[in-house]
Amino acid sequence: MKKSLISIVLVVIILATCMLIPVNEVKATEEVFINKAQTATATLDEEGTLTINGTGVVGEGLDKTRYVSSYQKDIGENNISEDNEIIISEFWNGKNLYFEGKDVKKVIIGEGITGIENDIFNQCDNLRSIEIPSTVSYIGDKAFHYTYGLEEIKINENNTHFSSDSGVLFDKNKTQLINYPKGKTDTQYVIPDTVTNIKGLAFTNNGLVKTIQISKNVEQVESNAFRSCHSLENIIVAEENPNYLTIDGILYNKDKTELICYPSEKQGKTYTIDENVKTIKEYAFSNNYHLEDVDVSTVEAIERGAFYGIQTLKKVKLPEAITQMGTAVFSGDISLKEVTLPKGITKLEACTFTDANGLLKVNLPSTITEIGDYAFTGCSYLQELAIPVGTKKIGKQILQSCYKIEKLYIPSTVEEIGSLGEKLSNTDIYCKGGTFAQEYLEKNQYECKIDNVAPVMIITYSELEKTKQPVDVIIRTLESVAPIESWESTLEGKKMTKNYTQNTEEKISLTDLVGNVAQAEIKIENIDTEVPNILVTYEKVEGTNVK
């Protein structure tokens, strides 16, 4: 009994002692170099304060590893290099990823440091404050991009390049708003009258601000300035501003030809774009939490990431007038089931549907000549893909993680394939024999089904007898075929119709999904729309004056 009592007491003492130890206790770390030149060092103390001393640029020259993951949340965001390589994430190698997992709460940068490179404070989720000395003349535009808890940036008053006001980073004269901290707790923010330029990414990823007021003096709002402001409901622009305006909290340029930002937390399930809008700017609708149906039928250009990450989006109406679509336009739109792209599009850009994992079917126009890298990566419910006849180039990993795709058609026009993704062991892949597609598939150990048979067609006429009415010609096939110019085609591609108003003789070609061609002649001779000729004759009747 006594031993049991002693054991219980010991357990209580141990538990009580453990409760006194902070779960995230910060232990002092050794001094480490944080640039390749080894002129800058950092030390983390037990209070969570990271002190950086030395000279040069923090993070400069450190080796970076690049990798692609179809599930990384920031796909497409400033991650397309000049050679069109998609960089989904960047991180420091080995010990150079010094701050990951460290409970950094405050950063103090000493005099002598001249710059701060991008991403150096990534994963510092508890970082609240950073102090920057007078000697810093360079700050990367993504230096604080993933510091979600950062509440304030302090600049030494003797710095000749930067300044701060209420924790917000500006250039020295406060004409450029550079960075509004991601964790700043204010729900409303009035941009100072001195500001003429709101820099790209300035407010990106802030999760608390609900209303932003822009003064009459702002001349430029750069791309992505308000991207993924998760609580943003309303943008207000002074009426006197000659460059921008807002309607119902939505930001446009002054003549409303460009839609710049539709706030992430703006309410409403449906939205029809203003008829004046011709361009939807980068990430304009991205990460909205409510939209289900968007009609953009007057638009001519959709820029990168315009509808990125709208998890509620179910339907988008795209007009034939669209000739330009940027990268990652529908990336992460998990509620989209089917999309039909307009005929003006000639290239499906990189990451267009990446991680749109609810997508079942996409209808690509016959005008497509190139499929960009990772175009369908992560579309795990996509069931069928017919790459249009006329396509010459297929990018890298276009079907990576498309686990349920049942049929894939690669046409004879394809001359280059980066990679398809996994081995697609459950997918029937169709191609024409003797083509580059067959050569590629066999070389890379994909099973392919060779189809060298031209499509069989049945042609019917709505009227065979003489008629003054137009004649409909209907072509039916047993398999899907590519659309014919000026013919109305069903989405299944097995029925095409054309209305003829006059007698015609013409030859048509039908091309199946892998490039086999069948020809037929359309001959209409029974349309008669001519007014009958009337011959009138006169005879004189004897004994009368009647003729």
PDB file of C-alpha atoms in Angstrom, residues 76-239:
ATOM      1  CA  GLY A  76       1.071  28.683 -60.798  1.00  0.00           C
ATOM      2  CA  GLU A  77       1.752  31.647 -58.536  1.00  0.00           C
ATOM      3  CA  ASN A  78       4.849  33.341 -59.966  1.00  0.00           C
ATOM      4  CA  ASN A  79       6.229  29.860 -60.522  1.00  0.00           C
ATOM      5  CA  ILE A  80       6.723  29.789 -64.260  1.00  0.00           C
ATOM      6  CA  SER A  81      10.314  30.296 -65.332  1.00  0.00           C
ATOM      7  CA  GLU A  82      11.473  31.610 -68.698  1.00  0.00           C
ATOM      8  CA  ASP A  83      11.762  28.080 -70.083  1.00  0.00           C
ATOM      9  CA  ASN A  84       8.201  27.405 -68.868  1.00  0.00           C
ATOM     10  CA  GLU A  85       9.395  25.127 -66.072  1.00  0.00           C
ATOM     11  CA  ILE A  86       6.818  24.960 -63.299  1.00  0.00           C
ATOM     12  CA  ILE A  87       8.392  25.526 -59.914  1.00  0.00           C
ATOM     13  CA  ILE A  88       5.837  24.581 -57.318  1.00  0.00           C
ATOM     14  CA  SER A  89       7.980  25.145 -54.278  1.00  0.00           C
ATOM     15  CA  GLU A  90      11.507  26.142 -53.359  1.00  0.00           C
ATOM     16  CA  PHE A  91      13.318  25.303 -50.182  1.00  0.00           C
ATOM     17  CA  TRP A  92      16.802  25.543 -48.770  1.00  0.00           C
ATOM     18  CA  ASN A  93      18.862  22.364 -48.841  1.00  0.00           C
ATOM     19  CA  GLY A  94      19.840  20.607 -45.610  1.00  0.00           C
ATOM     20  CA  LYS A  95      21.055  22.808 -42.783  1.00  0.00           C
ATOM     21  CA  ASN A  96      20.472  25.939 -44.856  1.00  0.00           C
ATOM     22  CA  LEU A  97      16.749  25.571 -44.219  1.00  0.00           C
ATOM     23  CA  TYR A  98      17.741  27.018 -40.900  1.00  0.00           C
ATOM     24  CA  PHE A  99      14.466  28.470 -39.677  1.00  0.00           C
ATOM     25  CA  GLU A 100      12.077  25.612 -40.493  1.00  0.00           C
ATOM     26  CA  GLY A 101      10.745  24.095 -37.303  1.00  0.00           C
ATOM     27  CA  LYS A 102      12.285  26.837 -35.178  1.00  0.00           C
ATOM     28  CA  ASP A 103       9.968  28.852 -32.966  1.00  0.00           C
ATOM     29  CA  VAL A 104      11.084  32.213 -34.322  1.00  0.00           C
ATOM     30  CA  LYS A 105       8.963  34.999 -32.854  1.00  0.00           C
ATOM     31  CA  LYS A 106      11.022  38.053 -33.629  1.00  0.00           C
ATOM     32  CA  VAL A 107      13.814  38.899 -36.074  1.00  0.00           C
ATOM     33  CA  ILE A 108      16.378  41.620 -35.473  1.00  0.00           C
ATOM     34  CA  ILE A 109      18.695  42.334 -38.395  1.00  0.00           C
ATOM     35  CA  GLY A 110      21.885  44.177 -37.479  1.00  0.00           C
ATOM     36  CA  GLU A 111      23.589  47.077 -39.217  1.00  0.00           C
ATOM     37  CA  GLY A 112      25.778  45.961 -42.103  1.00  0.00           C
ATOM     38  CA  ILE A 113      23.269  43.593 -43.689  1.00  0.00           C
ATOM     39  CA  THR A 114      22.388  44.995 -47.135  1.00  0.00           C
ATOM     40  CA  GLY A 115      19.521  42.806 -48.328  1.00  0.00           C
ATOM     41  CA  ILE A 116      16.938  40.092 -47.626  1.00  0.00           C
ATOM     42  CA  GLU A 117      16.430  37.376 -50.230  1.00  0.00           C
ATOM     43  CA  ASN A 118      13.094  35.714 -51.069  1.00  0.00           C
ATOM     44  CA  ASP A 119      11.677  32.880 -48.936  1.00  0.00           C
ATOM     45  CA  ILE A 120      14.339  32.999 -46.212  1.00  0.00           C
ATOM     46  CA  PHE A 121      11.693  33.186 -43.465  1.00  0.00           C
ATOM     47  CA  ASN A 122       9.352  30.546 -44.900  1.00  0.00           C
ATOM     48  CA  GLN A 123       7.746  28.269 -42.296  1.00  0.00           C
ATOM     49  CA  CYS A 124       8.288  30.809 -39.510  1.00  0.00           C
ATOM     50  CA  ASP A 125       4.625  30.577 -38.536  1.00  0.00           C
ATOM     51  CA  ASN A 126       5.099  32.267 -35.155  1.00  0.00           C
ATOM     52  CA  LEU A 127       7.129  35.195 -36.447  1.00  0.00           C
ATOM     53  CA  ARG A 128       5.360  38.389 -35.362  1.00  0.00           C
ATOM     54  CA  SER A 129       7.880  41.190 -35.834  1.00  0.00           C
ATOM     55  CA  ILE A 130      10.969  41.972 -37.892  1.00  0.00           C
ATOM     56  CA  GLU A 131      13.371  44.895 -37.475  1.00  0.00           C
ATOM     57  CA  ILE A 132      15.351  46.044 -40.508  1.00  0.00           C
ATOM     58  CA  PRO A 133      18.436  48.288 -40.219  1.00  0.00           C
ATOM     59  CA  SER A 134      19.462  51.395 -42.119  1.00  0.00           C
ATOM     60  CA  THR A 135      21.917  49.491 -44.325  1.00  0.00           C
ATOM     61  CA  VAL A 136      19.331  47.286 -46.094  1.00  0.00           C
ATOM     62  CA  SER A 137      18.761  48.468 -49.663  1.00  0.00           C
ATOM     63  CA  TYR A 138      17.165  45.321 -51.148  1.00  0.00           C
ATOM     64  CA  ILE A 139      14.166  43.269 -50.005  1.00  0.00           C
ATOM     65  CA  GLY A 140      12.911  40.492 -52.273  1.00  0.00           C
ATOM     66  CA  ASP A 141       9.260  40.771 -53.279  1.00  0.00           C
ATOM     67  CA  LYS A 142       8.606  37.399 -51.612  1.00  0.00           C
ATOM     68  CA  ALA A 143      10.862  37.875 -48.611  1.00  0.00           C
ATOM     69  CA  PHE A 144       7.846  37.705 -46.263  1.00  0.00           C
ATOM     70  CA  HIS A 145       5.465  35.861 -48.590  1.00  0.00           C
ATOM     71  CA  TYR A 146       4.813  32.863 -46.340  1.00  0.00           C
ATOM     72  CA  THR A 147       5.146  34.517 -42.936  1.00  0.00           C
ATOM     73  CA  TYR A 148       1.471  34.179 -42.094  1.00  0.00           C
ATOM     74  CA  GLY A 149       1.779  35.399 -38.509  1.00  0.00           C
ATOM     75  CA  LEU A 150       3.856  38.505 -39.254  1.00  0.00           C
ATOM     76  CA  GLU A 151       2.155  41.559 -37.749  1.00  0.00           C
ATOM     77  CA  GLU A 152       4.699  44.321 -38.216  1.00  0.00           C
ATOM     78  CA  ILE A 153       7.766  45.315 -40.182  1.00  0.00           C
ATOM     79  CA  LYS A 154       9.934  47.970 -38.559  1.00  0.00           C
ATOM     80  CA  ILE A 155      12.435  50.023 -40.560  1.00  0.00           C
ATOM     81  CA  ASN A 156      15.266  52.026 -39.009  1.00  0.00           C
ATOM     82  CA  GLU A 157      14.472  55.711 -39.505  1.00  0.00           C
ATOM     83  CA  ASN A 158      17.916  56.295 -41.049  1.00  0.00           C
ATOM     84  CA  ASN A 159      17.273  53.824 -43.882  1.00  0.00           C
ATOM     85  CA  THR A 160      17.348  55.725 -47.192  1.00  0.00           C
ATOM     86  CA  HIS A 161      15.466  53.087 -49.239  1.00  0.00           C
ATOM     87  CA  PHE A 162      12.569  51.911 -47.069  1.00  0.00           C
ATOM     88  CA  SER A 163      10.200  53.150 -44.396  1.00  0.00           C
ATOM     89  CA  SER A 164       7.345  51.731 -42.335  1.00  0.00           C
ATOM     90  CA  ASP A 165       4.107  53.080 -40.967  1.00  0.00           C
ATOM     91  CA  SER A 166       1.937  51.112 -38.530  1.00  0.00           C
ATOM     92  CA  GLY A 167       3.964  48.022 -39.373  1.00  0.00           C
ATOM     93  CA  VAL A 168       3.418  48.319 -43.155  1.00  0.00           C
ATOM     94  CA  LEU A 169       6.462  48.387 -45.469  1.00  0.00           C
ATOM     95  CA  PHE A 170       6.882  51.298 -47.928  1.00  0.00           C
ATOM     96  CA  ASP A 171       9.667  52.817 -49.960  1.00  0.00           C
ATOM     97  CA  LYS A 172      11.376  55.774 -48.320  1.00  0.00           C
ATOM     98  CA  ASN A 173       8.951  58.417 -49.623  1.00  0.00           C
ATOM     99  CA  LYS A 174       5.875  56.243 -49.036  1.00  0.00           C
ATOM    100  CA  THR A 175       4.907  56.401 -52.684  1.00  0.00           C
ATOM    101  CA  GLN A 176       5.089  52.605 -52.999  1.00  0.00           C
ATOM    102  CA  LEU A 177       3.217  50.244 -50.680  1.00  0.00           C
ATOM    103  CA  ILE A 178       5.445  47.161 -50.710  1.00  0.00           C
ATOM    104  CA  ASN A 179       4.178  44.758 -48.055  1.00  0.00           C
ATOM    105  CA  TYR A 180       1.156  44.666 -45.773  1.00  0.00           C
ATOM    106  CA  PRO A 181       2.020  41.980 -43.174  1.00  0.00           C
ATOM    107  CA  LYS A 182       0.112  38.712 -43.496  1.00  0.00           C
ATOM    108  CA  GLY A 183      -0.832  38.586 -39.827  1.00  0.00           C
ATOM    109  CA  LYS A 184      -1.665  42.262 -39.306  1.00  0.00           C
ATOM    110  CA  THR A 185      -4.888  42.196 -37.292  1.00  0.00           C
ATOM    111  CA  ASP A 186      -6.680  45.320 -38.563  1.00  0.00           C
ATOM    112  CA  THR A 187      -9.909  44.572 -40.443  1.00  0.00           C
ATOM    113  CA  GLN A 188      -9.873  47.894 -42.317  1.00  0.00           C
ATOM    114  CA  TYR A 189      -6.978  49.669 -43.938  1.00  0.00           C
ATOM    115  CA  VAL A 190      -6.838  53.088 -45.578  1.00  0.00           C
ATOM    116  CA  ILE A 191      -3.914  53.376 -47.972  1.00  0.00           C
ATOM    117  CA  PRO A 192      -2.052  56.653 -47.300  1.00  0.00           C
ATOM    118  CA  ASP A 193      -2.581  59.500 -49.750  1.00  0.00           C
ATOM    119  CA  THR A 194       1.160  59.539 -50.529  1.00  0.00           C
ATOM    120  CA  VAL A 195       0.959  56.120 -52.217  1.00  0.00           C
ATOM    121  CA  THR A 196       0.895  56.103 -56.021  1.00  0.00           C
ATOM    122  CA  ASN A 197       1.878  52.449 -56.559  1.00  0.00           C
ATOM    123  CA  ILE A 198       0.596  49.305 -54.826  1.00  0.00           C
ATOM    124  CA  LYS A 199       3.231  46.665 -55.482  1.00  0.00           C
ATOM    125  CA  GLY A 200       2.508  43.139 -56.640  1.00  0.00           C
ATOM    126  CA  LEU A 201       1.887  40.718 -53.723  1.00  0.00           C
ATOM    127  CA  ALA A 202       1.515  43.687 -51.355  1.00  0.00           C
ATOM    128  CA  PHE A 203      -1.560  42.310 -49.567  1.00  0.00           C
ATOM    129  CA  THR A 204      -1.313  38.694 -50.749  1.00  0.00           C
ATOM    130  CA  ASN A 205      -2.179  36.029 -48.165  1.00  0.00           C
ATOM    131  CA  ASN A 206      -3.393  38.438 -45.508  1.00  0.00           C
ATOM    132  CA  GLY A 207      -6.215  36.668 -43.708  1.00  0.00           C
ATOM    133  CA  LEU A 208      -7.782  39.432 -41.609  1.00  0.00           C
ATOM    134  CA  VAL A 209      -8.315  42.668 -43.535  1.00  0.00           C
ATOM    135  CA  LYS A 210     -11.924  43.025 -44.785  1.00  0.00           C
ATOM    136  CA  THR A 211     -11.970  46.477 -46.371  1.00  0.00           C
ATOM    137  CA  ILE A 212      -9.230  48.339 -48.237  1.00  0.00           C
ATOM    138  CA  GLN A 213      -9.585  51.981 -49.264  1.00  0.00           C
ATOM    139  CA  ILE A 214      -7.586  53.314 -52.220  1.00  0.00           C
ATOM    140  CA  SER A 215      -7.022  57.056 -52.498  1.00  0.00           C
ATOM    141  CA  LYS A 216      -7.389  59.282 -55.549  1.00  0.00           C
ATOM    142  CA  ASN A 217      -3.605  59.361 -55.953  1.00  0.00           C
ATOM    143  CA  VAL A 218      -2.987  55.675 -56.729  1.00  0.00           C
ATOM    144  CA  GLU A 219      -1.761  55.372 -60.316  1.00  0.00           C
ATOM    145  CA  GLN A 220      -0.851  51.687 -60.476  1.00  0.00           C
ATOM    146  CA  VAL A 221      -2.071  48.494 -58.834  1.00  0.00           C
ATOM    147  CA  GLU A 222       0.378  45.761 -59.797  1.00  0.00           C
ATOM    148  CA  SER A 223      -0.563  42.139 -60.511  1.00  0.00           C
ATOM    149  CA  ASN A 224      -1.534  39.993 -57.522  1.00  0.00           C
ATOM    150  CA  ALA A 225      -1.635  42.933 -55.135  1.00  0.00           C
ATOM    151  CA  PHE A 226      -4.777  41.570 -53.400  1.00  0.00           C
ATOM    152  CA  ARG A 227      -4.488  37.900 -54.266  1.00  0.00           C
ATOM    153  CA  SER A 228      -5.746  35.442 -51.623  1.00  0.00           C
ATOM    154  CA  CYS A 229      -6.760  38.070 -49.076  1.00  0.00           C
ATOM    155  CA  HIS A 230      -8.963  35.482 -47.452  1.00  0.00           C
ATOM    156  CA  SER A 231     -11.223  37.874 -45.490  1.00  0.00           C
ATOM    157  CA  LEU A 232     -11.392  40.682 -48.039  1.00  0.00           C
ATOM    158  CA  GLU A 233     -14.997  41.685 -48.755  1.00  0.00           C
ATOM    159  CA  ASN A 234     -14.771  45.155 -50.174  1.00  0.00           C
ATOM    160  CA  ILE A 235     -12.391  47.443 -52.062  1.00  0.00           C
ATOM    161  CA  ILE A 236     -13.235  51.156 -52.080  1.00  0.00           C
ATOM    162  CA  VAL A 237     -11.682  53.605 -54.540  1.00  0.00           C
ATOM    163  CA  ALA A 238     -11.996  57.354 -54.210  1.00  0.00           C
ATOM    164  CA  GLU A 239     -14.332  58.739 -56.903  1.00  0.00           C
TER     165      GLU A 239
END
